[in-house]
Short mmCIF file of C-alpha atoms in Angstrom, two decimals:
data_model
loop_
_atom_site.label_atom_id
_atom_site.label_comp_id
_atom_site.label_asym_id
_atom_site.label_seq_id
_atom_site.Cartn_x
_atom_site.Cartn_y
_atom_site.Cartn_z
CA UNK A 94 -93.25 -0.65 -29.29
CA UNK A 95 -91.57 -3.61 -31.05
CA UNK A 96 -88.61 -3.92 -33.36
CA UNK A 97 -88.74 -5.93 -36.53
CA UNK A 98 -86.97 -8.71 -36.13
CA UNK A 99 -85.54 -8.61 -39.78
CA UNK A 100 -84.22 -5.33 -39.15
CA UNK A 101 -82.55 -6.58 -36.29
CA UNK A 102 -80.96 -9.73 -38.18
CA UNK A 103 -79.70 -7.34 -40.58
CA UNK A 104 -78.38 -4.74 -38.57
CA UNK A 105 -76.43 -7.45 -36.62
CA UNK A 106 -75.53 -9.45 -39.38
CA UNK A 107 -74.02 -6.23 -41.18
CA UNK A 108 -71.71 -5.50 -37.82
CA UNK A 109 -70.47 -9.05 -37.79
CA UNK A 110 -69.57 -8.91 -41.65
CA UNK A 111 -67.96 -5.37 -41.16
CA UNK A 112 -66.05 -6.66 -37.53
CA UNK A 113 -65.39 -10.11 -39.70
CA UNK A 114 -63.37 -8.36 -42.36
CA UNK A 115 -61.93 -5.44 -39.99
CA UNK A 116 -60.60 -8.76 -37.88
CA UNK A 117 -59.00 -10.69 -41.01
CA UNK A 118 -57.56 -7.14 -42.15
CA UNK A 119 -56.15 -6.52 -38.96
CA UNK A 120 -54.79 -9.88 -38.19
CA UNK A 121 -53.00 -9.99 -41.56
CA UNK A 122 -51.28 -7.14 -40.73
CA UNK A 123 -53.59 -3.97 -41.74
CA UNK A 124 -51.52 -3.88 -45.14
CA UNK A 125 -52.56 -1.04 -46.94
CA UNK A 126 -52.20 -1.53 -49.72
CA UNK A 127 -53.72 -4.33 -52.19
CA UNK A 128 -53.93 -7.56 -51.19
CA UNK A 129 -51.12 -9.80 -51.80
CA UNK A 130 -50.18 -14.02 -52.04
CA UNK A 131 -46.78 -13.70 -51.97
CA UNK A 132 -44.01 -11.49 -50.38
CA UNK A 133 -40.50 -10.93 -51.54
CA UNK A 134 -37.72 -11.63 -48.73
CA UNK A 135 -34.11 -10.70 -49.46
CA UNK A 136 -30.88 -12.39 -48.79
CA UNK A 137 -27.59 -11.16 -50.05
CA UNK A 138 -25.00 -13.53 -51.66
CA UNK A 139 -21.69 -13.37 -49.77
CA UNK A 140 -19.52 -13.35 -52.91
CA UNK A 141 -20.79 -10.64 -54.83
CA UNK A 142 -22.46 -8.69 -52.28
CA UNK A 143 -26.29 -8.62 -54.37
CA UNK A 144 -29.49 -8.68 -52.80
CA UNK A 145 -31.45 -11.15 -54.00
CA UNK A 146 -35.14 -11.63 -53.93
CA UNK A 147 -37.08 -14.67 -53.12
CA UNK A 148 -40.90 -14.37 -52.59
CA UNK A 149 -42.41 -16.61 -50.42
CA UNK A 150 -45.93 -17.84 -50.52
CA UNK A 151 -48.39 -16.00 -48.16
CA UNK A 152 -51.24 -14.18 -47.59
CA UNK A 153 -51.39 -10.53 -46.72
CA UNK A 154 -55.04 -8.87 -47.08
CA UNK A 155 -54.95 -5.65 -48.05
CA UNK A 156 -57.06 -2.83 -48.18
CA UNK A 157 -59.98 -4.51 -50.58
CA UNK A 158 -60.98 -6.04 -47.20
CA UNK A 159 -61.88 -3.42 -44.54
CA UNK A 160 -63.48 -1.68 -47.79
CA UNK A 161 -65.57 -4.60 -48.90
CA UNK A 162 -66.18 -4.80 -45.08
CA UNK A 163 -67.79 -1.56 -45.24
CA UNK A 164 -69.73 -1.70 -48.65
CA UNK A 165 -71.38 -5.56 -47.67
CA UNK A 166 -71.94 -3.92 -43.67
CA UNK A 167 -73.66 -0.86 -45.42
CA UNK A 168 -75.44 -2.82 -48.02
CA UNK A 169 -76.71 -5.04 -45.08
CA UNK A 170 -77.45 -2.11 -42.71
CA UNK A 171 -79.21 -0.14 -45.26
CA UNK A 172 -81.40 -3.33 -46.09
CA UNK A 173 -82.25 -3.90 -42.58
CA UNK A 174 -83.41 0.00 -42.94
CA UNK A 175 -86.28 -1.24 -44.97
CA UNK A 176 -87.67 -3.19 -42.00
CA UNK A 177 -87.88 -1.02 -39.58
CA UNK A 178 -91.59 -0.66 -39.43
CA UNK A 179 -92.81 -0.96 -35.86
CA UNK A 180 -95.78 -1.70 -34.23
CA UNK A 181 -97.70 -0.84 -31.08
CA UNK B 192 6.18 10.10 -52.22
CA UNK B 193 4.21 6.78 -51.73
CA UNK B 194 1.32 7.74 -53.79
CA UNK B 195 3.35 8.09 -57.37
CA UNK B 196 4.48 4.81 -56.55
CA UNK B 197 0.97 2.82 -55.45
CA UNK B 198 -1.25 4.88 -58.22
CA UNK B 199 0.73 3.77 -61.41
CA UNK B 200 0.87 0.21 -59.43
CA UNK B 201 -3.15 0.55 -58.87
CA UNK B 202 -3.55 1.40 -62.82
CA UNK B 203 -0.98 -1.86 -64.05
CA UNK B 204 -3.71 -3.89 -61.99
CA UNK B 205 -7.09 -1.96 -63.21
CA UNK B 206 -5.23 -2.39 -66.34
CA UNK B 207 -4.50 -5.93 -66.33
CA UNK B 208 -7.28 -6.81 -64.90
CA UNK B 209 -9.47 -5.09 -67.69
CA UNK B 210 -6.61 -5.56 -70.24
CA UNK B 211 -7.75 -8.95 -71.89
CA UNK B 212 -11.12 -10.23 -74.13
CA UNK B 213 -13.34 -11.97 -71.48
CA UNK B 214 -16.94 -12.99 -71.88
CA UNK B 215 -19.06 -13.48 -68.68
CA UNK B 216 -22.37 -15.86 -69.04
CA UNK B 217 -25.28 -14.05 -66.79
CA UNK B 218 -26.99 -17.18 -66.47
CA UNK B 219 -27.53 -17.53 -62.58
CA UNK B 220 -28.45 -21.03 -61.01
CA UNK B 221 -28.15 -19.99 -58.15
CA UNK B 222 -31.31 -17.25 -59.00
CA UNK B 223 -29.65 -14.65 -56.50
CA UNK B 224 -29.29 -12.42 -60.32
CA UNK B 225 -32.61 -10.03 -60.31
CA UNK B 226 -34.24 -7.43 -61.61
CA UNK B 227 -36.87 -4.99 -60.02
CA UNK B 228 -39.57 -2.35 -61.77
CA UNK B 229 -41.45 0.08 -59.92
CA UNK B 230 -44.40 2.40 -61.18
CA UNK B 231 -45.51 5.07 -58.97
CA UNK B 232 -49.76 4.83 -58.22
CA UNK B 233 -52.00 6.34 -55.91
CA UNK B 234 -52.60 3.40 -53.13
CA UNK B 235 -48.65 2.05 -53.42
CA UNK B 236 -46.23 1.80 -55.24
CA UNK B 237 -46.17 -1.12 -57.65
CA UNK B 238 -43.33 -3.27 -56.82
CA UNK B 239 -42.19 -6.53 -59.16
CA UNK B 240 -38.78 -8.36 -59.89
CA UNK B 241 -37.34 -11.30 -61.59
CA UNK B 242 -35.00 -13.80 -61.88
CA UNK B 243 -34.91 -14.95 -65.06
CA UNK B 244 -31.64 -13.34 -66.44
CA UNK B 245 -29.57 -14.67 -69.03
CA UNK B 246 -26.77 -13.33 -71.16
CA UNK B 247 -23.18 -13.12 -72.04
CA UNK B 248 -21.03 -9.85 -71.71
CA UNK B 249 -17.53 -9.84 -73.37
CA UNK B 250 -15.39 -6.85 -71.71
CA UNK B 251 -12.45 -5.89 -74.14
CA UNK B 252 -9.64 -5.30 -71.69
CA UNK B 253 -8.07 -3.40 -74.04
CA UNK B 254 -10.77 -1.42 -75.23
CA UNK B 255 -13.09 -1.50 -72.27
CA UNK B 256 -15.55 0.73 -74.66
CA UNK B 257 -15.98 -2.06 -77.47
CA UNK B 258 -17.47 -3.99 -74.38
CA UNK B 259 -20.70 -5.91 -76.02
CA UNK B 260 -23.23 -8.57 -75.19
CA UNK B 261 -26.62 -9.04 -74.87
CA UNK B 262 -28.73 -9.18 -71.35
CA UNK B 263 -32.16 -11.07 -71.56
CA UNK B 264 -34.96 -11.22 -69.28
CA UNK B 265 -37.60 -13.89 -69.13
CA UNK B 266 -40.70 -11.80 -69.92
CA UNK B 267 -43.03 -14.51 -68.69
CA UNK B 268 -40.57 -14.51 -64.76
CA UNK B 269 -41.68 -10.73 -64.17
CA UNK B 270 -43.73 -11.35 -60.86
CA UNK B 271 -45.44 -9.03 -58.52
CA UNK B 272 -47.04 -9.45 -54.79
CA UNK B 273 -50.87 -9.25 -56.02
CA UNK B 274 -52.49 -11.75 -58.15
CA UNK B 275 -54.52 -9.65 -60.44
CA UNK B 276 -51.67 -7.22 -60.77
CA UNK B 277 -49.79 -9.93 -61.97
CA UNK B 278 -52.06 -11.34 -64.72
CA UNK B 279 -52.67 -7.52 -65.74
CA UNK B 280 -49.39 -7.30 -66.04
CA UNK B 281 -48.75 -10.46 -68.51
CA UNK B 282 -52.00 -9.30 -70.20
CA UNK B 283 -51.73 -8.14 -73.90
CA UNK B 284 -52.26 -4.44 -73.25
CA UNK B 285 -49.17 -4.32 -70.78
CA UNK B 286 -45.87 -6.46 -71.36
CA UNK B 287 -47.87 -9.09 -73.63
CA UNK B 288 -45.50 -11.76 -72.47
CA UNK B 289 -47.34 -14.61 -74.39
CA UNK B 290 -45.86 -12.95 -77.76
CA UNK B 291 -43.28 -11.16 -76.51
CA UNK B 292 -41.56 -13.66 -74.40
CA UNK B 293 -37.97 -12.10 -74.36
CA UNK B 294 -37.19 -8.35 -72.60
CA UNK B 295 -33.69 -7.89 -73.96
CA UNK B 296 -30.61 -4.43 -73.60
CA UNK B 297 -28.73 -5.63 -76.39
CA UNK B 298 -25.03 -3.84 -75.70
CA UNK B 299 -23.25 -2.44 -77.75
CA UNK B 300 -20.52 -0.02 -76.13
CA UNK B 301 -19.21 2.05 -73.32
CA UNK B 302 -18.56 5.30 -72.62
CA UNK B 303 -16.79 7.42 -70.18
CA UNK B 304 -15.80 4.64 -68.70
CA UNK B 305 -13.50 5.39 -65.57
CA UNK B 306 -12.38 2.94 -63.24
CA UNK B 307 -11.25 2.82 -59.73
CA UNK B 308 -9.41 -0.18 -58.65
CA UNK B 309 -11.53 -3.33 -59.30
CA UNK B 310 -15.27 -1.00 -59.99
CA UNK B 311 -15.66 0.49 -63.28
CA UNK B 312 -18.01 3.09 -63.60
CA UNK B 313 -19.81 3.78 -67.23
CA UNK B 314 -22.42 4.67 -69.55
CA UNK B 315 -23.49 1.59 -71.03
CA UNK B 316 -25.49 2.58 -74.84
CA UNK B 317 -27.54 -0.17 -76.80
CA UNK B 318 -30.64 -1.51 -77.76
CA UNK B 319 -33.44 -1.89 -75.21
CA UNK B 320 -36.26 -4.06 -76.53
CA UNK B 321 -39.75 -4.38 -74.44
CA UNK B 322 -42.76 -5.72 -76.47
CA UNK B 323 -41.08 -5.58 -79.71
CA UNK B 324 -40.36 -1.70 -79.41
CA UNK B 325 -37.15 -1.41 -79.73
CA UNK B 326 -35.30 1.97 -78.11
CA UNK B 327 -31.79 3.31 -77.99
CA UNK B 328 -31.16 4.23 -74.52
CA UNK B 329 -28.24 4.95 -72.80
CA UNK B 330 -27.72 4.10 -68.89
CA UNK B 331 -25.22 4.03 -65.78
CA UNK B 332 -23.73 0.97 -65.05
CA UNK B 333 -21.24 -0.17 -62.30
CA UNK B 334 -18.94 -3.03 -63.17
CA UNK B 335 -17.04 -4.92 -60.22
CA UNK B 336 -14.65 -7.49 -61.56
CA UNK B 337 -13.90 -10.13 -58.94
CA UNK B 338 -11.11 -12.28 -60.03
CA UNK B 339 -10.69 -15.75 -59.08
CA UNK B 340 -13.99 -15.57 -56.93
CA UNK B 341 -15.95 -18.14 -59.15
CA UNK B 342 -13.98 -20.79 -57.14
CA UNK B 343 -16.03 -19.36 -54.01
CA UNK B 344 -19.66 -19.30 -55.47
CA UNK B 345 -19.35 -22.55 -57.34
CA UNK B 346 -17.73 -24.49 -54.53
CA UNK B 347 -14.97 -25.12 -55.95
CA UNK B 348 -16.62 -26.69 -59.28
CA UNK B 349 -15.05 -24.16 -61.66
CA UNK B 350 -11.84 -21.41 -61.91
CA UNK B 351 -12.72 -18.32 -63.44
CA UNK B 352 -13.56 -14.43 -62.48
CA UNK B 353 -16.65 -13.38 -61.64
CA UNK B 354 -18.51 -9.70 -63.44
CA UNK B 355 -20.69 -8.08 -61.06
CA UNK B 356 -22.94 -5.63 -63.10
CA UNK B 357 -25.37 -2.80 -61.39
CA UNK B 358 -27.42 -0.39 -62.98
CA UNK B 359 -30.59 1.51 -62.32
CA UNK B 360 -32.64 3.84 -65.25
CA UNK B 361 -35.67 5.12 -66.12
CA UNK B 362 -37.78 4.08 -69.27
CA UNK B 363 -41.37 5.34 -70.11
CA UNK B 364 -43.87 2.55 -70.52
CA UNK B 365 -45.59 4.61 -73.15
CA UNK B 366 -42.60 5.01 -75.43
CA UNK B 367 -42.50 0.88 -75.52
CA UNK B 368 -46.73 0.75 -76.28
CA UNK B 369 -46.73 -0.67 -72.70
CA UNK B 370 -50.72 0.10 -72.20
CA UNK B 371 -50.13 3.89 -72.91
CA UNK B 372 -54.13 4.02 -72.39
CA UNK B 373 -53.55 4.06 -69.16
CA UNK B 374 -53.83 7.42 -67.13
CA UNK B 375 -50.70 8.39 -65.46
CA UNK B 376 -52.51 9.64 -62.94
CA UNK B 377 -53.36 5.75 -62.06
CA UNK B 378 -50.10 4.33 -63.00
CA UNK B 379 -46.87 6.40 -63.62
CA UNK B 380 -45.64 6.65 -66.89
CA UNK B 381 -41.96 5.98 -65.69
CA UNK B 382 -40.23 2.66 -65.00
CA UNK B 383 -38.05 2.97 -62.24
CA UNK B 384 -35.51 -0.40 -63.41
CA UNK B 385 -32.79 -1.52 -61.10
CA UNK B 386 -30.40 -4.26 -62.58
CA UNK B 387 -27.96 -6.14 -60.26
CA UNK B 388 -26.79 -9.36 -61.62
CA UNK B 389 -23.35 -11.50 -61.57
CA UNK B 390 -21.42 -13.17 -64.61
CA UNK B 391 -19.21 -15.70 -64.62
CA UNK B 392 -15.91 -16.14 -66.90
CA UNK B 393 -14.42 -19.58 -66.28
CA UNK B 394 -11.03 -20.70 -67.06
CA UNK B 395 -11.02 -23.63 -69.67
#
């Protein structure tokens, strides 16, 4: 019996691209909600006691990437599906 | 004994310290002045603030009810965390802040106002003005005058007091046309607006 070698490709490729965004998502902090480029910080002035707000430039992925992980990975896995003829 | 001597001694002060015309300028260099919006929706909570405050607020000591003035927010400062949000937000069908550049609570009195040393605690009524729609509304507000404190935050540059102003309400976006398409179910129809901003008064 032999595996396709396409449906192989596929299959691993999809894991990698699923793993791939999992990673980035996790790394960034597993924010879940959506994705963000900035992030507020507060500080409070001494003299009149408010909190002010700064937001600082950075990079949180959110949830759009373990989901786009999952829809790419299944897109890819499914494809790979279509392969999966085998031969004696 | 003590106390009927301190409290008419504590209401000369509240009183002189309210007791005279002055008009604070909300215009913050220092950008510490903000104001934050939240809107309830199903993955989180949609978070945004600004800076860009302006305005002038003239307390009538004597009548601390006749207290006007105008508060103005830069429509085009309003900022939020995500991207997309954020030009959604600017877009026509939610704050349209190409053509509608100014968010304003145009002041114009007090009531029950009751004060407690140098806090003032009151209904503030007026004019609140998103998109063009313009809407009576009436909200709590917290006043702390700070006297003499401008000194301190403008190292020593200028004399004057300094107006500390707090306030948090509730407006619906669809009573100001702000994209009342939108489900509620998505977005919440209620504005959750918390104001906390500092004037100064300086001494000529």
């Amino acid at each position: 019996m032999k595996i396709n070698k396409l449906l192989v490709f596929f299959r691993f490729f999809a894991i990698v691209l699923f793993a791939a965004c999992l990673a980035v998502w996790i790394a960034g902090g597993a924010e879940r909600g959506w994705t963000k480029t900035s992030v507020p910080t507060t500080f409070e002035d001494e003299i009149t006691g408010i909190e002010g707000i700064r937001y600082e430039e950075k990079f949180v992925p959110g949830i759009e990437f373990p989901a786009a992980g999952i829809a790419l990975g299944g897109f890819l896995w499914i494809v790979g599906g279509f392969f999966r003829r085998r031969t004696k | 004994m003590k106390c009927y001597l301190i409290l008419p001694t504590l209401l000369g002060f509240t009183f002189t310290a309210f007791a005279a015309p002055q008009t604070f300028d909300f215009a913050d260099p220092k950008g510490v002045n903000n104001a934050t919006f939240t809107l309830d929706a199903p993955l989180e909570t949609i978070t945004g603030s600004t800076n860009g405050i302006s305005g002038t607020i003239t307390i009538d000591r004597e009548n601390p009810e006749a207290t006007k003035g105008q508060i103005v927010i830069d429509a085009t400062s309003l900022h939020v965390p995500n991207p997309v949000m954020k030009e959604h937000l600017h877009s026509a069908d939610w704050i349209d802040s190409d053509t509608h550049g100014a968010i304003t609570f145009e002041l114009k009195g007090l009531e029950d106002v009751k004060v407690e040393g140098e806090k003032a605690h009151a209904t503030a009524l007026g004019v609140f003005t998103i998109k063009g729609v313009s809407k009576e509304i009436s909200v709590p507000v917290q006043a702390t005058l700070l006297p003499g404190q401008l000194a301190a935050r403008s190292n020593g540059q200028m004399e004057g007091d300094l107006l500390v102003l707090r306030s948090e309400f509730v407006i619906k976006r669809t009573d100001f046309g702000i994209n009342p398409g939108a489900p509620t179910d998505k977005v919440a129809d209620e504005i959750q607006v918390r104001l906390a901003i500092a004037g100064a008064s300086s001494k000529e």
